[in-house]
Amino acid sequence: MTGSKTAKRRLRSQDWFDNPDHIDMTALYLERFMNYGVTPEELRSGKPIIGIAQSGSDLTPCNRVHIELAKRVRDGIRDAGGIPIEFPTHPIFENCKRPTAALDRNLAYLGLVEILYGYPLDGVVLTTGCDKTTPSAIMAASTVDIPAIVLSGGPMLDGWHEGKLAGSGMAIWQSRRKLAAGEIDEEEFLQTALDSAPSVGHCNTMGTASTMNALAEALGLSLTGCGNIPAAYRERGQMAYRTGRRAVEIVFEDLKPSDILTRDAFLNAIKTNSAIGGSTNAQPHLAAMAKHAGVELYPDDWQVHGFDIPLLANVQPAGAYLGEKFHRAGGTPAVMWELLQADKLNGDCRTVTGKTMAENLRGREARDRDVIKPYNEPLKERAGFLVLKGNLFDFAIMKMSVVSEDFRKRYLQEPGREGVFEGKAVVFDGSEDYHKRINDPELGIDENTILVIRGAGPLGWPGSAEVVNMQPPDHILKRGINSLPTIGDGRQSGTSDSPSILNASPESAAGGGLAWLRTGDMVRIDFNHGRCDMLVGDAEIERRKGDGIPPVPADATPWQRIYRNSVTQLSDGAVIEGAADFRQIAKNSPRHNH
């Protein structure tokens, strides 16, 4: 492709910059771009104008690498005959945004929709990295439906502490238990956490960041191999250049998200998530992306299509290694190659490369079988999400790839009751209540206790918080028991190895069953039938409803109020009610502004 090539069809940017019916408006749109040296010949050339949705900033360290990568994206766009225009997106930093970054996914989505729709852009490079930057960008691209391609910033290099791998998130959860058990002091706790972040990039574990960037590739929205290249590797800059080039080509080809994001593509992503040991946050994010793409994705799809898929990626938290070694072993394409050979993927799905998924995966067999296992020799069988329902909720999931053998023996292998566990509930209203009372001896917490947290969902927190991975009280940890059964209407970190029942919908604040649970109630978890029930009579539950829904914090900002008044439940993706009514809006040009 030469730099002088222009589109055979009229581009949407020409309605701004080359509109003979409104020469006055053309002058207005062109005029201010001139003040930093852009020429009218460029903008009026008929070359595609490609937006670079810049998610990197000092407020988003996980994505900051994109400040540099954008330069290579620009080079690729120019060399392919396009015009780059870079713009900022709303910052979303999982570790630091309070009360939770989940609030900002929908806010970032709204902002990006308005930019992609209201400005003269023919295509866009979506720069992603930290957890919610990926789904928010894909949600927006689906709503507007201009040609779009995802560029991941990549994970950090592998972290090390005292000669052992220290994975982001994982290092904190494991050290937190050791600190509570008295095995380490606070200084070593902090140092372990710091050692887990050795370079630019997002989480080096298979947390939500790595998961969502892998799934962007599984959906067909990234160039093959993009999702796992460490941020510090030279190949990341090379991928940025190639992504920039491809962004121009997909405009010429008029290849849009609606051409790629089919139901089969989303089912491919669900299966890939199981095989890589992906984050439980993939469930609401994929649900949200499907919603905005106009694709029917059902809560039970995680059980029907994903549960029986084995774990192939030996990566923390479900495995042993970190992102750098996963990339060197072949990364997401190698895992998907295994699934394709086992006839578990739809290889005919279209992708942003211009080829089918099967064509993309040709020759992508794993290079290290200790890191990426063959399909018939997996780390674990049936590693997907178990979908549960009962009188506590209509929908929740449990990540089976992190259920340890110790946990199975303790709770799921009682002779004659295999797969069934009953325990006494201890209920906490939010994480403040949990931290205040978890070590209270009067609660009588033992190894048969089920820890429950509520008020942590989209309405209750607000925004749904990663607080369900509650660790046991100190006296339990000192006995060598690292995990108790936990249930909650919030989420948990994708880096957590806690086998929790989470994303419960409807949540307590919406009148779900967790609102009527009381400390001391017995709860039965039946893995065999996908049930989770409080063993309380219907009449007693109705009586408790008279007590009202447990209180939640008041709105603290205008956006929190707007969010609470519009958000759906986690089972539905926690999207903005009614936002999915707007699809492919770029088909109609926006009104002139003067």
GROMACS .gro file of C-alpha atoms in nm, residues 15-365:
model
  351
   15ASP     CA    1  -1.817   1.508   0.553
   16TRP     CA    2  -1.612   1.739   0.776
   17PHE     CA    3  -1.317   1.829   0.553
   18ASP     CA    4  -1.433   1.794   0.193
   19ASN     CA    5  -1.800   1.890   0.182
   20PRO     CA    6  -1.888   2.107  -0.122
   21ASP     CA    7  -2.243   2.148   0.006
   22HIS     CA    8  -2.117   2.322   0.322
   23ILE     CA    9  -1.794   2.500   0.233
   24ASP     CA   10  -1.846   2.732   0.530
   25MET     CA   11  -1.855   2.437   0.765
   26THR     CA   12  -1.553   2.279   0.594
   27ALA     CA   13  -1.360   2.599   0.663
   28LEU     CA   14  -1.467   2.593   1.028
   29TYR     CA   15  -1.366   2.230   1.076
   30LEU     CA   16  -1.030   2.273   0.902
   31GLU     CA   17  -0.928   2.605   1.052
   32ARG     CA   18  -0.815   2.514   1.402
   33PHE     CA   19  -0.629   2.200   1.300
   34MET     CA   20  -0.391   2.434   1.117
   35ASN     CA   21  -0.261   2.590   1.441
   36TYR     CA   22  -0.020   2.306   1.515
   37GLY     CA   23   0.106   2.257   1.165
   38VAL     CA   24  -0.138   2.018   0.999
   39THR     CA   25  -0.194   2.111   0.635
   40PRO     CA   26  -0.530   2.135   0.459
   41GLU     CA   27  -0.392   1.908   0.189
   42GLU     CA   28  -0.358   1.626   0.441
   43LEU     CA   29  -0.707   1.651   0.583
   44ARG     CA   30  -0.868   1.700   0.241
   45SER     CA   31  -0.668   1.429   0.067
   46GLY     CA   32  -0.925   1.151   0.102
   47LYS     CA   33  -0.677   0.951   0.308
   48PRO     CA   34  -0.825   0.772   0.612
   49ILE     CA   35  -0.806   0.965   0.936
   50ILE     CA   36  -0.723   0.716   1.210
   51GLY     CA   37  -0.781   0.798   1.574
   52ILE     CA   38  -0.542   0.668   1.838
   53ALA     CA   39  -0.749   0.629   2.155
   54GLN     CA   40  -0.473   0.702   2.406
   55SER     CA   41  -0.535   0.525   2.738
   56GLY     CA   42  -0.184   0.582   2.870
   57SER     CA   43  -0.114   0.851   3.128
   58ASP     CA   44   0.054   0.906   3.463
   59LEU     CA   45  -0.279   0.817   3.625
   60THR     CA   46  -0.285   0.481   3.447
   61PRO     CA   47   0.063   0.330   3.498
   62CYS     CA   48  -0.039  -0.006   3.351
   63ASN     CA   49  -0.111   0.166   3.017
   64ARG     CA   50   0.159   0.432   3.029
   65VAL     CA   51   0.370   0.244   2.774
   66HIS     CA   52   0.120   0.360   2.512
   67ILE     CA   53   0.264   0.712   2.534
   68GLU     CA   54   0.569   0.569   2.356
   69LEU     CA   55   0.389   0.302   2.154
   70ALA     CA   56   0.164   0.566   1.997
   71LYS     CA   57   0.468   0.698   1.811
   72ARG     CA   58   0.509   0.365   1.634
   73VAL     CA   59   0.135   0.346   1.571
   74ARG     CA   60   0.163   0.687   1.403
   75ASP     CA   61   0.450   0.561   1.188
   76GLY     CA   62   0.244   0.264   1.078
   77ILE     CA   63  -0.060   0.478   0.997
   78ARG     CA   64   0.149   0.722   0.792
   79ASP     CA   65   0.333   0.450   0.604
   80ALA     CA   66   0.002   0.286   0.510
   81GLY     CA   67  -0.139   0.611   0.377
   82GLY     CA   68  -0.341   0.736   0.671
   83ILE     CA   69  -0.352   1.046   0.890
   84PRO     CA   70  -0.308   0.984   1.266
   85ILE     CA   71  -0.494   1.187   1.527
   86GLU     CA   72  -0.424   1.097   1.891
   87PHE     CA   73  -0.668   1.177   2.171
   88PRO     CA   74  -0.701   1.087   2.541
   89THR     CA   75  -0.953   0.851   2.694
   90HIS     CA   76  -1.085   0.853   3.050
   91PRO     CA   77  -0.821   0.703   3.285
   92ILE     CA   78  -0.903   0.372   3.452
   93PHE     CA   79  -0.647   0.238   3.700
   94GLU     CA   80  -0.766  -0.074   3.879
   95ASN     CA   81  -0.530  -0.055   4.176
   96CYS     CA   82  -0.588   0.305   4.275
   97LYS     CA   83  -0.936   0.430   4.176
   98ARG     CA   84  -1.173   0.446   4.472
   99PRO     CA   85  -1.429   0.323   4.555
  100THR     CA   86  -1.373   0.094   4.252
  101ALA     CA   87  -1.253   0.126   3.894
  102ALA     CA   88  -1.567  -0.063   3.787
  103LEU     CA   89  -1.754   0.268   3.810
  104ASP     CA   90  -1.536   0.409   3.536
  105ARG     CA   91  -1.577   0.138   3.275
  106ASN     CA   92  -1.919   0.271   3.176
  107LEU     CA   93  -1.801   0.632   3.207
  108ALA     CA   94  -1.503   0.564   2.976
  109TYR     CA   95  -1.739   0.388   2.737
  110LEU     CA   96  -1.968   0.691   2.719
  111GLY     CA   97  -1.680   0.929   2.659
  112LEU     CA   98  -1.528   0.718   2.383
  113VAL     CA   99  -1.864   0.676   2.208
  114GLU     CA  100  -1.902   1.053   2.189
  115ILE     CA  101  -1.549   1.097   2.052
  116LEU     CA  102  -1.573   0.825   1.788
  117TYR     CA  103  -1.917   0.943   1.677
  118GLY     CA  104  -1.877   1.319   1.695
  119TYR     CA  105  -1.531   1.369   1.543
  120PRO     CA  106  -1.396   1.314   1.188
  121LEU     CA  107  -1.248   0.967   1.239
  122ASP     CA  108  -1.260   0.689   0.980
  123GLY     CA  109  -1.104   0.423   1.201
  124VAL     CA  110  -0.948   0.385   1.543
  125VAL     CA  111  -0.666   0.208   1.723
  126LEU     CA  112  -0.791   0.113   2.070
  127THR     CA  113  -0.497   0.114   2.313
  128THR     CA  114  -0.569  -0.121   2.602
  129GLY     CA  115  -0.402  -0.273   2.905
  130CYS     CA  116  -0.543  -0.236   3.257
  131ASP     CA  117  -0.856  -0.440   3.323
  132LYS     CA  118  -1.142  -0.217   3.216
  133THR     CA  119  -0.968  -0.023   2.942
  134THR     CA  120  -1.020  -0.319   2.710
  135PRO     CA  121  -1.396  -0.379   2.750
  136SER     CA  122  -1.479  -0.006   2.763
  137ALA     CA  123  -1.297   0.050   2.434
  138ILE     CA  124  -1.454  -0.249   2.259
  139MET     CA  125  -1.800  -0.158   2.390
  140ALA     CA  126  -1.764   0.191   2.242
  141ALA     CA  127  -1.624   0.068   1.911
  142SER     CA  128  -1.922  -0.167   1.879
  143THR     CA  129  -2.172   0.110   1.949
  144VAL     CA  130  -2.023   0.342   1.686
  145ASP     CA  131  -1.907   0.066   1.448
  146ILE     CA  132  -1.623   0.229   1.263
  147PRO     CA  133  -1.322   0.010   1.172
  148ALA     CA  134  -1.136  -0.059   1.497
  149ILE     CA  135  -0.833  -0.259   1.606
  150VAL     CA  136  -0.705  -0.333   1.957
  151LEU     CA  137  -0.343  -0.274   2.059
  152SER     CA  138  -0.254  -0.416   2.400
  153GLY     CA  139   0.024  -0.249   2.598
  154GLY     CA  140   0.142  -0.588   2.723
  155PRO     CA  141   0.223  -0.733   3.066
  156MET     CA  142   0.518  -0.644   3.287
  157LEU     CA  143   0.829  -0.860   3.286
  158ASP     CA  144   0.822  -1.148   3.533
  159GLY     CA  145   0.865  -1.034   3.893
  160TRP     CA  146   1.103  -1.207   4.135
  161HIS     CA  147   1.137  -1.197   4.515
  162GLU     CA  148   1.418  -1.384   4.688
  163GLY     CA  149   1.465  -1.618   4.394
  164LYS     CA  150   1.096  -1.701   4.348
  165LEU     CA  151   0.845  -1.573   4.094
  166ALA     CA  152   0.639  -1.285   4.233
  167GLY     CA  153   0.327  -1.232   4.029
  168SER     CA  154   0.127  -0.910   4.041
  169GLY     CA  155  -0.170  -0.944   4.272
  170MET     CA  156  -0.082  -1.301   4.361
  171ALA     CA  157   0.220  -1.182   4.559
  172ILE     CA  158  -0.007  -0.957   4.765
  173TRP     CA  159  -0.278  -1.217   4.832
  174GLN     CA  160  -0.023  -1.480   4.933
  175SER     CA  161   0.180  -1.239   5.146
  176ARG     CA  162  -0.135  -1.111   5.314
  177ARG     CA  163  -0.199  -1.463   5.442
  178LYS     CA  164   0.162  -1.500   5.558
  179LEU     CA  165   0.147  -1.166   5.737
  180ALA     CA  166  -0.174  -1.264   5.919
  181ALA     CA  167  -0.021  -1.599   6.012
  182GLY     CA  168   0.288  -1.425   6.151
  183GLU     CA  169   0.525  -1.578   5.896
  184ILE     CA  170   0.653  -1.243   5.760
  185ASP     CA  171   0.667  -0.884   5.884
  186GLU     CA  172   0.521  -0.571   5.723
  187GLU     CA  173   0.849  -0.472   5.557
  188GLU     CA  174   0.875  -0.803   5.370
  189PHE     CA  175   0.506  -0.783   5.284
  190LEU     CA  176   0.560  -0.447   5.112
  191GLN     CA  177   0.885  -0.554   4.945
  192THR     CA  178   0.725  -0.864   4.795
  193ALA     CA  179   0.450  -0.651   4.645
  194LEU     CA  180   0.702  -0.402   4.503
  195ASP     CA  181   0.915  -0.680   4.354
  196SER     CA  182   0.615  -0.808   4.160
  197ALA     CA  183   0.616  -0.491   3.942
  198PRO     CA  184   0.959  -0.485   3.770
  199SER     CA  185   0.882  -0.296   3.447
  200VAL     CA  186   0.629  -0.106   3.240
  201GLY     CA  187   0.310  -0.296   3.160
  202HIS     CA  188   0.000  -0.440   3.320
  203CYS     CA  189  -0.034  -0.745   3.549
  204ASN     CA  190   0.211  -1.023   3.464
  205THR     CA  191  -0.027  -1.287   3.603
  206MET     CA  192  -0.336  -1.411   3.420
  207GLY     CA  193  -0.536  -1.146   3.602
  208THR     CA  194  -0.812  -0.947   3.441
  209ALA     CA  195  -0.573  -0.731   3.237
  210SER     CA  196  -0.396  -1.023   3.070
  211THR     CA  197  -0.726  -1.206   3.038
  212MET     CA  198  -0.910  -0.925   2.862
  213ASN     CA  199  -0.626  -0.856   2.620
  214ALA     CA  200  -0.606  -1.227   2.541
  215LEU     CA  201  -0.982  -1.231   2.484
  216ALA     CA  202  -0.964  -0.927   2.254
  217GLU     CA  203  -0.738  -1.144   2.042
  218ALA     CA  204  -0.968  -1.445   2.078
  219LEU     CA  205  -1.258  -1.229   1.957
  220GLY     CA  206  -1.057  -1.143   1.648
  221LEU     CA  207  -0.998  -0.773   1.723
  222SER     CA  208  -0.616  -0.780   1.756
  223LEU     CA  209  -0.335  -0.890   1.532
  224THR     CA  210  -0.231  -1.247   1.610
  225GLY     CA  211   0.005  -1.261   1.908
  226CYS     CA  212  -0.066  -0.905   2.020
  227GLY     CA  213  -0.220  -0.984   2.357
  228ASN     CA  214   0.078  -1.131   2.542
  229ILE     CA  215   0.397  -0.956   2.424
  230PRO     CA  216   0.557  -0.804   2.736
  231ALA     CA  217   0.544  -0.425   2.735
  232ALA     CA  218   0.923  -0.395   2.762
  233TYR     CA  219   1.000  -0.620   2.461
  234ARG     CA  220   1.104  -0.471   2.127
  235GLU     CA  221   0.829  -0.680   1.965
  236ARG     CA  222   0.573  -0.461   2.139
  237GLY     CA  223   0.686  -0.158   1.939
  238GLN     CA  224   0.688  -0.368   1.624
  239MET     CA  225   0.333  -0.480   1.697
  240ALA     CA  226   0.233  -0.116   1.745
  241TYR     CA  227   0.369  -0.028   1.401
  242ARG     CA  228   0.192  -0.320   1.233
  243THR     CA  229  -0.129  -0.235   1.415
  244GLY     CA  230  -0.109   0.121   1.282
  245ARG     CA  231  -0.065  -0.006   0.929
  246ARG     CA  232  -0.351  -0.249   0.964
  247ALA     CA  233  -0.577   0.025   1.103
  248VAL     CA  234  -0.556   0.202   0.767
  249GLU     CA  235  -0.613  -0.116   0.570
  250ILE     CA  236  -0.931  -0.208   0.756
  251VAL     CA  237  -1.073   0.134   0.666
  252PHE     CA  238  -1.005   0.065   0.300
  253GLU     CA  239  -1.166  -0.278   0.345
  254ASP     CA  240  -1.453  -0.132   0.552
  255LEU     CA  241  -1.399  -0.409   0.809
  256LYS     CA  242  -1.591  -0.312   1.122
  257PRO     CA  243  -1.655  -0.461   1.468
  258SER     CA  244  -2.001  -0.573   1.351
  259ASP     CA  245  -1.832  -0.792   1.089
  260ILE     CA  246  -1.618  -0.965   1.353
  261LEU     CA  247  -1.811  -0.976   1.681
  262THR     CA  248  -2.053  -1.263   1.621
  263ARG     CA  249  -2.195  -1.509   1.871
  264ASP     CA  250  -1.940  -1.767   1.755
  265ALA     CA  251  -1.660  -1.520   1.824
  266PHE     CA  252  -1.786  -1.469   2.180
  267LEU     CA  253  -1.815  -1.844   2.235
  268ASN     CA  254  -1.455  -1.876   2.115
  269ALA     CA  255  -1.361  -1.620   2.380
  270ILE     CA  256  -1.547  -1.807   2.655
  271LYS     CA  257  -1.366  -2.129   2.568
  272THR     CA  258  -1.031  -1.953   2.548
  273ASN     CA  259  -1.092  -1.798   2.889
  274SER     CA  260  -1.135  -2.143   3.041
  275ALA     CA  261  -0.820  -2.276   2.873
  276ILE     CA  262  -0.600  -1.987   2.992
  277GLY     CA  263  -0.743  -1.989   3.346
  278GLY     CA  264  -0.886  -1.644   3.284
  279SER     CA  265  -1.035  -1.398   3.529
  280THR     CA  266  -1.391  -1.422   3.662
  281ASN     CA  267  -1.420  -1.058   3.556
  282ALA     CA  268  -1.434  -1.185   3.199
  283GLN     CA  269  -1.797  -1.279   3.262
  284PRO     CA  270  -1.944  -0.929   3.311
  285HIS     CA  271  -1.702  -0.776   3.058
  286LEU     CA  272  -1.783  -1.024   2.780
  287ALA     CA  273  -2.152  -0.990   2.862
  288ALA     CA  274  -2.122  -0.612   2.828
  289MET     CA  275  -1.928  -0.629   2.502
  290ALA     CA  276  -2.177  -0.875   2.354
  291LYS     CA  277  -2.465  -0.654   2.462
  292HIS     CA  278  -2.323  -0.356   2.277
  293ALA     CA  279  -2.238  -0.568   1.976
  294GLY     CA  280  -2.599  -0.685   1.954
  295VAL     CA  281  -2.500  -1.046   2.022
  296GLU     CA  282  -2.715  -1.276   2.237
  297LEU     CA  283  -2.488  -1.412   2.509
  298TYR     CA  284  -2.661  -1.597   2.790
  299PRO     CA  285  -2.542  -1.644   3.151
  300ASP     CA  286  -2.559  -2.022   3.107
  301ASP     CA  287  -2.321  -2.003   2.809
  302TRP     CA  288  -2.035  -2.007   3.061
  303GLN     CA  289  -2.155  -2.346   3.182
  304VAL     CA  290  -2.269  -2.493   2.851
  305HIS     CA  291  -1.973  -2.385   2.638
  306GLY     CA  292  -1.693  -2.311   2.884
  307PHE     CA  293  -1.717  -2.542   3.185
  308ASP     CA  294  -1.584  -2.860   3.021
  309ILE     CA  295  -1.281  -2.690   2.862
  310PRO     CA  296  -0.955  -2.798   3.032
  311LEU     CA  297  -0.687  -2.568   3.174
  312LEU     CA  298  -0.394  -2.553   2.931
  313ALA     CA  299  -0.200  -2.242   3.039
  314ASN     CA  300   0.030  -2.302   3.336
  315VAL     CA  301   0.015  -1.939   3.448
  316GLN     CA  302  -0.060  -1.785   3.788
  317PRO     CA  303  -0.303  -1.774   3.962
  318ALA     CA  304  -0.422  -2.115   3.835
  319GLY     CA  305  -0.071  -2.230   3.741
  320ALA     CA  306   0.295  -2.168   3.814
  321TYR     CA  307   0.443  -1.921   3.564
  322LEU     CA  308   0.397  -1.557   3.461
  323GLY     CA  309   0.330  -1.363   3.144
  324GLU     CA  310   0.682  -1.341   3.006
  325LYS     CA  311   0.725  -1.717   2.991
  326PHE     CA  312   0.367  -1.758   2.862
  327HIS     CA  313   0.448  -1.529   2.570
  328ARG     CA  314   0.771  -1.717   2.492
  329ALA     CA  315   0.578  -2.044   2.495
  330GLY     CA  316   0.341  -1.918   2.227
  331GLY     CA  317   0.082  -1.726   2.430
  332THR     CA  318  -0.287  -1.707   2.346
  333PRO     CA  319  -0.246  -1.824   1.982
  334ALA     CA  320  -0.082  -2.148   2.101
  335VAL     CA  321  -0.365  -2.213   2.347
  336MET     CA  322  -0.623  -2.142   2.078
  337TRP     CA  323  -0.433  -2.371   1.838
  338GLU     CA  324  -0.485  -2.653   2.088
  339LEU     CA  325  -0.856  -2.575   2.110
  340LEU     CA  326  -0.884  -2.563   1.732
  341GLN     CA  327  -0.713  -2.903   1.694
  342ALA     CA  328  -0.959  -3.043   1.947
  343ASP     CA  329  -1.247  -2.900   1.739
  344LYS     CA  330  -1.352  -2.670   2.022
  345LEU     CA  331  -1.322  -2.340   1.834
  346ASN     CA  332  -1.500  -2.200   1.531
  347GLY     CA  333  -1.210  -2.141   1.295
  348ASP     CA  334  -1.428  -1.970   1.033
  349CYS     CA  335  -1.477  -1.651   1.239
  350ARG     CA  336  -1.359  -1.336   1.064
  351THR     CA  337  -1.084  -1.135   1.230
  352VAL     CA  338  -0.925  -0.793   1.204
  353THR     CA  339  -0.628  -0.946   1.022
  354GLY     CA  340  -0.851  -1.001   0.720
  355LYS     CA  341  -0.811  -1.377   0.762
  356THR     CA  342  -1.018  -1.634   0.945
  357MET     CA  343  -0.924  -1.741   1.295
  358ALA     CA  344  -0.810  -2.079   1.162
  359GLU     CA  345  -0.577  -1.905   0.918
  360ASN     CA  346  -0.437  -1.687   1.196
  361LEU     CA  347  -0.361  -1.993   1.411
  362ARG     CA  348  -0.187  -2.197   1.142
  363GLY     CA  349   0.155  -2.314   1.269
  364ARG     CA  350   0.103  -2.170   1.618
  365GLU     CA  351   0.173  -2.486   1.819
   0.00000   0.00000   0.00000
